[in-house]
mmCIF file of C-alpha atoms in Angstrom:
data_model
loop_
_atom_site.group_PDB
_atom_site.id
_atom_site.type_symbol
_atom_site.label_atom_id
_atom_site.label_comp_id
_atom_site.label_asym_id
_atom_site.label_seq_id
_atom_site.Cartn_x
_atom_site.Cartn_y
_atom_site.Cartn_z
ATOM 1 C CA UNK A 13 0.060 0.014 0.003
ATOM 2 C CA UNK A 14 1.059 3.544 -0.756
ATOM 3 C CA UNK A 15 1.200 5.522 2.540
ATOM 4 C CA UNK A 16 -0.141 8.968 1.965
ATOM 5 C CA UNK A 17 0.011 12.323 3.852
ATOM 6 C CA UNK A 18 -2.005 15.470 3.022
ATOM 7 C CA UNK A 19 -1.173 18.995 4.040
ATOM 8 C CA UNK A 20 -3.971 21.607 3.892
ATOM 9 C CA UNK A 21 -6.901 19.270 4.294
ATOM 10 C CA UNK A 22 -9.914 21.577 4.568
ATOM 11 C CA UNK A 23 -10.504 22.913 1.035
ATOM 12 C CA UNK A 24 -12.522 21.611 -1.907
ATOM 13 C CA UNK A 25 -9.531 19.898 -3.661
ATOM 14 C CA UNK A 26 -8.476 18.237 -0.358
ATOM 15 C CA UNK A 27 -11.997 16.880 0.080
ATOM 16 C CA UNK A 28 -11.896 15.428 -3.314
ATOM 17 C CA UNK A 29 -8.485 13.984 -2.914
ATOM 18 C CA UNK A 30 -9.425 12.316 0.338
ATOM 19 C CA UNK A 31 -12.522 10.938 -1.294
ATOM 20 C CA UNK A 32 -10.475 9.446 -4.226
ATOM 21 C CA UNK A 33 -7.779 8.075 -1.891
ATOM 22 C CA UNK A 34 -10.250 6.424 0.471
ATOM 23 C CA UNK A 35 -11.589 4.416 -2.518
ATOM 24 C CA UNK A 36 -8.150 3.785 -4.024
ATOM 25 C CA UNK A 37 -7.234 0.088 -3.779
ATOM 26 C CA UNK A 38 -3.461 0.729 -3.494
ATOM 27 C CA UNK A 39 -3.428 3.838 -1.093
ATOM 28 C CA UNK A 40 -3.895 4.369 2.649
ATOM 29 C CA UNK A 41 -4.182 7.839 4.150
ATOM 30 C CA UNK A 42 -1.812 8.014 7.153
ATOM 31 C CA UNK A 43 -2.581 11.666 8.107
ATOM 32 C CA UNK A 44 -4.444 14.756 7.011
ATOM 33 C CA UNK A 45 -2.775 17.933 8.388
ATOM 34 C CA UNK A 46 -4.798 21.023 9.076
ATOM 35 C CA UNK A 47 -3.731 23.208 12.013
ATOM 36 C CA UNK A 48 -7.076 25.035 12.098
ATOM 37 C CA UNK A 49 -9.070 21.794 12.310
ATOM 38 C CA UNK A 50 -6.659 19.651 14.407
ATOM 39 C CA UNK A 51 -8.723 17.235 16.458
ATOM 40 C CA UNK A 52 -11.811 17.500 14.402
ATOM 41 C CA UNK A 53 -13.221 14.550 12.360
ATOM 42 C CA UNK A 54 -12.643 14.742 8.544
ATOM 43 C CA UNK A 55 -16.421 14.430 8.211
ATOM 44 C CA UNK A 56 -16.942 17.651 10.314
ATOM 45 C CA UNK A 57 -15.569 19.466 7.264
ATOM 46 C CA UNK A 58 -16.100 17.082 4.297
ATOM 47 C CA UNK A 59 -19.649 16.082 5.164
ATOM 48 C CA UNK A 60 -20.021 14.033 1.897
ATOM 49 C CA UNK A 61 -17.652 11.492 3.468
ATOM 50 C CA UNK A 62 -20.018 10.430 6.318
ATOM 51 C CA UNK A 63 -19.817 6.578 6.693
ATOM 52 C CA UNK A 64 -16.532 6.357 4.689
ATOM 53 C CA UNK A 65 -13.955 7.364 7.240
ATOM 54 C CA UNK A 66 -13.228 7.899 10.924
ATOM 55 C CA UNK A 67 -10.038 9.898 10.209
ATOM 56 C CA UNK A 68 -9.303 12.936 12.340
ATOM 57 C CA UNK A 69 -7.407 16.085 11.252
ATOM 58 C CA UNK A 70 -4.003 16.436 12.873
ATOM 59 C CA UNK A 71 -1.454 19.240 13.364
ATOM 60 C CA UNK A 72 1.334 16.584 13.443
ATOM 61 C CA UNK A 73 3.588 15.744 10.486
ATOM 62 C CA UNK A 74 4.917 12.147 10.631
ATOM 63 C CA UNK A 75 6.728 12.430 7.409
ATOM 64 C CA UNK A 76 8.840 9.362 7.982
ATOM 65 C CA UNK A 77 5.657 7.201 7.972
ATOM 66 C CA UNK A 78 4.570 8.016 4.376
ATOM 67 C CA UNK A 79 5.581 7.413 0.790
ATOM 68 C CA UNK A 80 3.950 10.431 -0.886
ATOM 69 C CA UNK A 81 2.988 13.880 0.412
ATOM 70 C CA UNK A 82 0.248 15.909 -1.216
ATOM 71 C CA UNK A 83 0.064 19.701 -0.757
ATOM 72 C CA UNK A 84 -3.366 21.117 -1.013
ATOM 73 C CA UNK A 85 -2.135 24.502 0.137
ATOM 74 C CA UNK A 86 -2.605 28.107 -0.777
ATOM 75 C CA UNK A 87 -0.211 29.461 -3.499
ATOM 76 C CA UNK A 88 3.130 30.261 -1.846
ATOM 77 C CA UNK A 89 2.694 27.994 1.162
ATOM 78 C CA UNK A 90 4.321 24.812 -0.345
ATOM 79 C CA UNK A 91 7.567 26.693 -1.006
ATOM 80 C CA UNK A 92 7.597 28.102 2.527
ATOM 81 C CA UNK A 93 6.935 24.662 3.992
ATOM 82 C CA UNK A 94 9.748 22.960 2.008
ATOM 83 C CA UNK A 95 12.101 25.708 2.933
ATOM 84 C CA UNK A 96 11.364 25.544 6.630
ATOM 85 C CA UNK A 97 10.975 21.742 7.277
ATOM 86 C CA UNK A 98 13.324 18.735 7.012
ATOM 87 C CA UNK A 99 11.675 16.583 4.439
ATOM 88 C CA UNK A 100 12.898 13.039 3.976
ATOM 89 C CA UNK A 101 15.129 12.762 0.908
ATOM 90 C CA UNK A 102 13.110 9.925 -0.764
ATOM 91 C CA UNK A 103 9.691 11.244 0.037
ATOM 92 C CA UNK A 104 7.667 11.838 -3.179
ATOM 93 C CA UNK A 105 5.834 15.076 -3.302
ATOM 94 C CA UNK A 106 2.715 16.174 -5.387
ATOM 95 C CA UNK A 107 2.102 19.903 -5.064
ATOM 96 C CA UNK A 108 -1.390 21.170 -6.111
ATOM 97 C CA UNK A 109 -0.387 24.833 -5.686
ATOM 98 C CA UNK A 110 1.242 26.837 -8.446
ATOM 99 C CA UNK A 111 4.610 27.272 -6.562
ATOM 100 C CA UNK A 112 6.652 24.953 -8.802
ATOM 101 C CA UNK A 113 4.682 24.813 -12.107
ATOM 102 C CA UNK A 114 7.217 26.969 -14.042
ATOM 103 C CA UNK A 115 10.525 25.221 -14.768
ATOM 104 C CA UNK A 116 13.482 26.702 -12.944
ATOM 105 C CA UNK A 117 17.052 25.650 -11.963
ATOM 106 C CA UNK A 118 16.016 26.285 -8.394
ATOM 107 C CA UNK A 119 13.826 23.180 -8.223
ATOM 108 C CA UNK A 120 13.459 19.634 -9.635
ATOM 109 C CA UNK A 121 9.567 19.573 -9.940
ATOM 110 C CA UNK A 122 8.188 18.033 -13.064
ATOM 111 C CA UNK A 123 5.193 19.677 -14.602
ATOM 112 C CA UNK A 124 2.605 16.915 -14.042
ATOM 113 C CA UNK A 125 0.409 17.009 -17.132
ATOM 114 C CA UNK A 126 0.515 13.272 -17.960
ATOM 115 C CA UNK A 127 -0.581 13.812 -21.641
ATOM 116 C CA UNK A 128 2.636 15.907 -21.966
ATOM 117 C CA UNK A 129 5.140 14.610 -19.450
ATOM 118 C CA UNK A 130 4.062 11.048 -18.665
ATOM 119 C CA UNK A 131 7.615 9.539 -19.008
ATOM 120 C CA UNK A 132 9.177 12.249 -16.961
ATOM 121 C CA UNK A 133 6.560 11.978 -14.286
ATOM 122 C CA UNK A 134 7.082 8.236 -14.034
ATOM 123 C CA UNK A 135 10.772 8.831 -13.169
ATOM 124 C CA UNK A 136 10.225 11.898 -10.974
ATOM 125 C CA UNK A 137 10.234 12.450 -7.268
ATOM 126 C CA UNK A 138 8.554 15.832 -7.123
ATOM 127 C CA UNK A 139 5.530 16.774 -9.269
ATOM 128 C CA UNK A 140 3.823 20.161 -9.709
ATOM 129 C CA UNK A 141 0.146 19.526 -10.484
ATOM 130 C CA UNK A 142 -1.177 21.757 -13.340
ATOM 131 C CA UNK A 143 -3.770 24.462 -12.842
ATOM 132 C CA UNK A 144 -7.347 23.782 -13.754
ATOM 133 C CA UNK A 145 -7.834 26.281 -16.550
ATOM 134 C CA UNK A 146 -4.342 25.424 -17.751
ATOM 135 C CA UNK A 147 -5.223 21.650 -17.983
ATOM 136 C CA UNK A 148 -8.410 22.270 -19.994
ATOM 137 C CA UNK A 149 -6.794 24.699 -22.424
ATOM 138 C CA UNK A 150 -3.543 22.881 -22.888
ATOM 139 C CA UNK A 151 -5.227 19.589 -23.714
ATOM 140 C CA UNK A 152 -7.143 21.441 -26.423
ATOM 141 C CA UNK A 153 -3.860 22.701 -28.014
ATOM 142 C CA UNK A 154 -1.146 20.168 -27.470
ATOM 143 C CA UNK A 155 -1.681 18.243 -30.688
ATOM 144 C CA UNK A 156 -1.443 21.443 -32.714
ATOM 145 C CA UNK A 157 1.799 22.456 -30.988
ATOM 146 C CA UNK A 158 3.276 19.035 -31.812
ATOM 147 C CA UNK A 159 2.571 19.605 -35.416
ATOM 148 C CA UNK A 160 3.948 23.282 -35.232
ATOM 149 C CA UNK A 161 0.605 24.725 -36.166
ATOM 150 C CA UNK A 162 0.337 27.502 -33.551
ATOM 151 C CA UNK A 163 1.646 30.394 -35.509
ATOM 152 C CA UNK A 164 -0.914 33.163 -34.684
ATOM 153 C CA UNK A 165 -2.768 34.593 -31.715
ATOM 154 C CA UNK A 166 -5.003 32.094 -29.887
ATOM 155 C CA UNK A 167 -8.457 33.133 -28.646
ATOM 156 C CA UNK A 168 -9.738 31.426 -25.524
ATOM 157 C CA UNK A 169 -12.991 31.815 -23.646
ATOM 158 C CA UNK A 170 -13.539 29.521 -20.630
ATOM 159 C CA UNK A 171 -16.048 29.493 -17.914
ATOM 160 C CA UNK A 172 -15.482 27.866 -14.448
ATOM 161 C CA UNK A 173 -17.714 26.711 -11.600
ATOM 162 C CA UNK A 174 -17.784 28.469 -8.199
ATOM 163 C CA UNK A 175 -15.617 25.754 -6.569
ATOM 164 C CA UNK A 176 -12.767 27.209 -8.641
ATOM 165 C CA UNK A 177 -12.695 30.196 -6.264
ATOM 166 C CA UNK A 178 -11.910 27.949 -3.289
ATOM 167 C CA UNK A 179 -13.876 27.125 -0.093
ATOM 168 C CA UNK A 180 -13.405 30.497 1.580
ATOM 169 C CA UNK A 181 -16.485 32.606 1.027
ATOM 170 C CA UNK A 182 -16.140 35.779 -0.971
ATOM 171 C CA UNK A 183 -18.231 38.434 -2.741
ATOM 172 C CA UNK A 184 -18.139 36.570 -6.059
ATOM 173 C CA UNK A 185 -18.933 33.133 -4.542
ATOM 174 C CA UNK A 186 -21.898 34.292 -2.524
ATOM 175 C CA UNK A 187 -25.012 32.432 -3.779
ATOM 176 C CA UNK A 188 -27.256 35.553 -4.197
ATOM 177 C CA UNK A 189 -24.518 37.078 -6.365
ATOM 178 C CA UNK A 190 -23.371 34.005 -8.349
ATOM 179 C CA UNK A 191 -26.841 32.487 -8.994
ATOM 180 C CA UNK A 192 -28.243 33.401 -12.522
ATOM 181 C CA UNK A 193 -25.224 35.606 -13.082
ATOM 182 C CA UNK A 194 -22.134 35.748 -15.303
ATOM 183 C CA UNK A 195 -18.943 37.770 -15.131
ATOM 184 C CA UNK A 196 -15.375 37.928 -16.324
ATOM 185 C CA UNK A 197 -12.200 38.350 -14.309
ATOM 186 C CA UNK A 198 -8.384 38.634 -14.953
ATOM 187 C CA UNK A 199 -8.939 39.159 -18.627
ATOM 188 C CA UNK A 200 -5.767 38.590 -20.562
ATOM 189 C CA UNK A 201 -3.862 38.347 -17.175
ATOM 190 C CA UNK A 202 -4.845 35.029 -15.735
ATOM 191 C CA UNK A 203 -2.056 33.294 -13.666
ATOM 192 C CA UNK A 204 -2.359 30.084 -15.692
ATOM 193 C CA UNK A 205 -1.256 31.607 -18.919
ATOM 194 C CA UNK A 206 2.544 31.316 -18.290
ATOM 195 C CA UNK A 207 2.302 27.488 -17.689
ATOM 196 C CA UNK A 208 0.150 27.054 -20.851
ATOM 197 C CA UNK A 209 2.823 28.933 -22.815
ATOM 198 C CA UNK A 210 5.541 26.847 -21.242
ATOM 199 C CA UNK A 211 3.967 23.651 -22.367
ATOM 200 C CA UNK A 212 3.212 24.774 -25.897
ATOM 201 C CA UNK A 213 6.780 25.940 -26.252
ATOM 202 C CA UNK A 214 8.007 22.556 -25.049
ATOM 203 C CA UNK A 215 6.333 20.942 -28.088
ATOM 204 C CA UNK A 216 6.756 23.845 -30.528
ATOM 205 C CA UNK A 217 9.958 25.720 -29.753
ATOM 206 C CA UNK A 218 9.034 28.547 -32.161
ATOM 207 C CA UNK A 219 5.825 29.320 -30.318
ATOM 208 C CA UNK A 220 5.694 32.995 -29.535
ATOM 209 C CA UNK A 221 2.027 33.906 -30.059
ATOM 210 C CA UNK A 222 -0.321 35.598 -27.659
ATOM 211 C CA UNK A 223 -3.041 33.654 -25.740
ATOM 212 C CA UNK A 224 -5.996 35.998 -25.463
ATOM 213 C CA UNK A 225 -7.709 34.265 -22.608
ATOM 214 C CA UNK A 226 -11.046 35.602 -21.107
ATOM 215 C CA UNK A 227 -12.073 33.712 -17.964
ATOM 216 C CA UNK A 228 -15.682 33.665 -16.836
ATOM 217 C CA UNK A 229 -17.333 32.854 -13.589
ATOM 218 C CA UNK A 230 -20.193 30.477 -14.011
ATOM 219 C CA UNK A 231 -23.417 30.050 -11.879
ATOM 220 C CA UNK A 232 -22.702 26.330 -11.394
ATOM 221 C CA UNK A 233 -20.524 24.567 -8.781
ATOM 222 C CA UNK A 234 -17.967 22.595 -10.806
ATOM 223 C CA UNK A 235 -16.468 22.158 -14.231
ATOM 224 C CA UNK A 236 -14.633 24.151 -16.860
ATOM 225 C CA UNK A 237 -15.938 24.589 -20.398
ATOM 226 C CA UNK A 238 -13.431 26.245 -22.832
ATOM 227 C CA UNK A 239 -13.769 27.321 -26.433
ATOM 228 C CA UNK A 240 -10.560 27.984 -28.343
ATOM 229 C CA UNK A 241 -10.207 29.444 -31.837
ATOM 230 C CA UNK A 242 -7.087 28.984 -33.962
ATOM 231 C CA UNK A 243 -6.581 29.912 -37.585
ATOM 232 C CA UNK A 244 -5.433 27.097 -39.922
ATOM 233 C CA UNK A 245 -6.070 25.985 -43.531
ATOM 234 C CA UNK A 246 -5.608 22.340 -42.657
ATOM 235 C CA UNK A 247 -8.801 20.318 -43.273
ATOM 236 C CA UNK A 248 -10.836 19.082 -40.325
ATOM 237 C CA UNK A 249 -10.327 15.439 -41.060
ATOM 238 C CA UNK A 250 -6.589 15.731 -40.923
ATOM 239 C CA UNK A 251 -6.793 17.785 -37.671
ATOM 240 C CA UNK A 252 -9.039 15.138 -36.097
ATOM 241 C CA UNK A 253 -6.538 12.440 -37.074
ATOM 242 C CA UNK A 254 -3.739 14.452 -35.381
ATOM 243 C CA UNK A 255 -5.690 14.733 -32.127
ATOM 244 C CA UNK A 256 -6.723 10.997 -32.160
ATOM 245 C CA UNK A 257 -3.132 10.075 -32.748
ATOM 246 C CA UNK A 258 -1.734 12.318 -30.019
ATOM 247 C CA UNK A 259 -4.160 11.001 -27.395
ATOM 248 C CA UNK A 260 -4.321 7.374 -28.588
ATOM 249 C CA UNK A 261 -2.452 6.128 -25.437
ATOM 250 C CA UNK A 262 -4.185 8.461 -22.940
ATOM 251 C CA UNK A 263 -6.929 6.957 -20.803
ATOM 252 C CA UNK A 264 -8.726 10.192 -19.904
ATOM 253 C CA UNK A 265 -8.667 12.511 -22.898
ATOM 254 C CA UNK A 266 -11.146 11.654 -25.659
ATOM 255 C CA UNK A 267 -11.936 13.280 -29.041
ATOM 256 C CA UNK A 268 -15.696 13.379 -29.545
ATOM 257 C CA UNK A 269 -17.401 13.687 -32.890
ATOM 258 C CA UNK A 270 -20.671 15.143 -31.541
ATOM 259 C CA UNK A 271 -20.812 18.497 -29.679
ATOM 260 C CA UNK A 272 -20.094 18.068 -25.949
ATOM 261 C CA UNK A 273 -21.428 19.414 -22.725
ATOM 262 C CA UNK A 274 -20.134 19.969 -19.171
ATOM 263 C CA UNK A 275 -22.249 17.271 -17.420
ATOM 264 C CA UNK A 276 -20.419 14.634 -19.421
ATOM 265 C CA UNK A 277 -17.175 15.228 -17.543
ATOM 266 C CA UNK A 278 -18.321 16.389 -14.049
ATOM 267 C CA UNK A 279 -17.244 13.951 -11.356
ATOM 268 C CA UNK A 280 -14.708 12.299 -13.682
ATOM 269 C CA UNK A 281 -11.017 12.571 -14.519
ATOM 270 C CA UNK A 282 -11.878 12.992 -18.223
ATOM 271 C CA UNK A 283 -11.250 15.692 -20.780
ATOM 272 C CA UNK A 284 -13.565 15.691 -23.729
ATOM 273 C CA UNK A 285 -12.563 17.575 -26.886
ATOM 274 C CA UNK A 286 -14.742 18.443 -29.812
ATOM 275 C CA UNK A 287 -13.403 19.939 -33.051
ATOM 276 C CA UNK A 288 -15.134 21.953 -35.786
ATOM 277 C CA UNK A 289 -13.911 23.972 -38.853
ATOM 278 C CA UNK A 290 -15.516 27.110 -39.947
ATOM 279 C CA UNK A 291 -13.649 28.482 -42.933
ATOM 280 C CA UNK A 292 -10.041 28.956 -41.906
ATOM 281 C CA UNK A 293 -10.997 28.957 -38.202
ATOM 282 C CA UNK A 294 -10.617 25.864 -36.092
ATOM 283 C CA UNK A 295 -13.002 25.732 -33.051
ATOM 284 C CA UNK A 296 -11.752 23.538 -30.236
ATOM 285 C CA UNK A 297 -14.194 22.827 -27.487
ATOM 286 C CA UNK A 298 -12.544 21.372 -24.313
ATOM 287 C CA UNK A 299 -14.176 20.542 -20.934
ATOM 288 C CA UNK A 300 -13.100 19.057 -17.652
ATOM 289 C CA UNK A 301 -14.118 18.830 -14.008
ATOM 290 C CA UNK A 302 -12.013 21.520 -12.331
ATOM 291 C CA UNK A 303 -11.722 19.656 -9.058
ATOM 292 C CA UNK A 304 -10.798 16.331 -10.552
ATOM 293 C CA UNK A 305 -9.001 16.437 -14.000
ATOM 294 C CA UNK A 306 -8.191 20.005 -13.029
ATOM 295 C CA UNK A 307 -6.886 19.180 -9.574
ATOM 296 C CA UNK A 308 -7.307 16.182 -7.357
ATOM 297 C CA UNK A 309 -8.026 13.510 -10.040
ATOM 298 C CA UNK A 310 -4.975 14.516 -11.971
ATOM 299 C CA UNK A 311 -2.985 14.412 -8.710
ATOM 300 C CA UNK A 312 -4.023 10.754 -8.110
ATOM 301 C CA UNK A 313 -3.243 10.132 -11.758
ATOM 302 C CA UNK A 314 0.274 11.485 -11.114
ATOM 303 C CA UNK A 315 0.534 9.303 -8.028
ATOM 304 C CA UNK A 316 -0.339 6.252 -10.004
ATOM 305 C CA UNK A 317 2.449 7.135 -12.500
ATOM 306 C CA UNK A 318 5.038 7.805 -9.727
ATOM 307 C CA UNK A 319 4.371 4.420 -8.208
ATOM 308 C CA UNK A 320 4.131 2.410 -11.529
ATOM 309 C CA UNK A 321 0.464 1.636 -11.193
ATOM 310 C CA UNK A 322 -1.967 1.422 -14.100
ATOM 311 C CA UNK A 323 -3.016 5.068 -14.628
ATOM 312 C CA UNK A 324 -6.777 4.591 -14.176
ATOM 313 C CA UNK A 325 -6.602 2.886 -10.799
ATOM 314 C CA UNK A 326 -8.998 4.649 -8.442
ATOM 315 C CA UNK A 327 -10.244 6.964 -11.170
ATOM 316 C CA UNK A 328 -12.947 5.057 -12.949
ATOM 317 C CA UNK A 329 -15.700 7.500 -12.036
ATOM 318 C CA UNK A 330 -19.331 7.894 -13.299
ATOM 319 C CA UNK A 331 -20.097 11.384 -14.734
ATOM 320 C CA UNK A 332 -22.942 13.434 -13.369
ATOM 321 C CA UNK A 333 -24.639 13.178 -16.784
ATOM 322 C CA UNK A 334 -28.230 13.872 -15.445
#
C-alpha cells in the first residue's frame, strides 16, 4: 500500500483528494494535516464522507511514515513549507499549488500534465500539478503544438464553476450574487497563462504567439468549459486524425465527434474535446471537472504514475450526466 500524507486538508481539492484516496485500492491515508481543524473529524468538514472514514485532522507531520505527500495549500505555502522543514530525501511530493509549475534551476519539480510529461513523471520524485484552466486549455492545444501549427494569436474563452474560487466565502462566490449571473475576471492576465505557454513551447519551440484568454465565472458549482479559436487552412479530417493520434495512449482525454457538454465530465477525470472547422477557423471545445481532472483527480493520476500503477486505478468514475 502507498502510505499518503496530506497537508492543507480543509478545502475543496483536499476533500476530493481524500474521497479518491479512500476508494483507491493501493493507497492508505496516514494523516491529513490541518492546524485550524486539528482534533476534528474529517467528516466535520467534508460532510460528503459520512460513513466512509473515521479519520481525524491532525497538526502533526509524521513524514517518515509516508511514501507520498500531497500539498493542497494556498499558493506560496508549499515553497515556505519545504524551505522551513526537513523533508525525507526519498519522500515523493505532489504539489497542487502553483509554486513549482514553471521550470527553474531552483527546483526539480516535473510539470505533471500526464498527456505531455508522462515519461518524466514516471521517473520523478517531485511533481507540480497543473492548474485547472491550464489543464483544460492545454489539452485542447497540445496536438497542434506538436505539429507546429500554432503560428498566430489564440483566442480562448473559458467558464469555471464556483468551486474554482476555493472554499473560503467571498463576494463573487456568494449564492445570491453568483446564481443566475455571469462575469469575467483577470481578462488577458490570468495566472495560468505562463504555464500554458511553457507547455506549448515545449512541443513547438518557435511558439511566440499571444493567448488572449478571457475567464468567466459561471453560476454552477464545478466544471470548466473552454472554447478555443485558432486559424489554420488544414482540413478538419486531418486535424481530427492528429488529435486522435496524439491522445491514442491516454486513458482520460477523448476526441468526440458530436458536440459536448459539461455534465459529461463532471465527477470524472476525463477531458472531452470536440473539433469544428469554420472556414479557416478551427474551433476547439474542451471541458473538464475543475476539481478532478483540473486538480485532485490529476494528482491521483500522477501518484499512479509515480508508483508504476496502471493510470486509471481509483479513477474510474461515473459522470454526473443527469
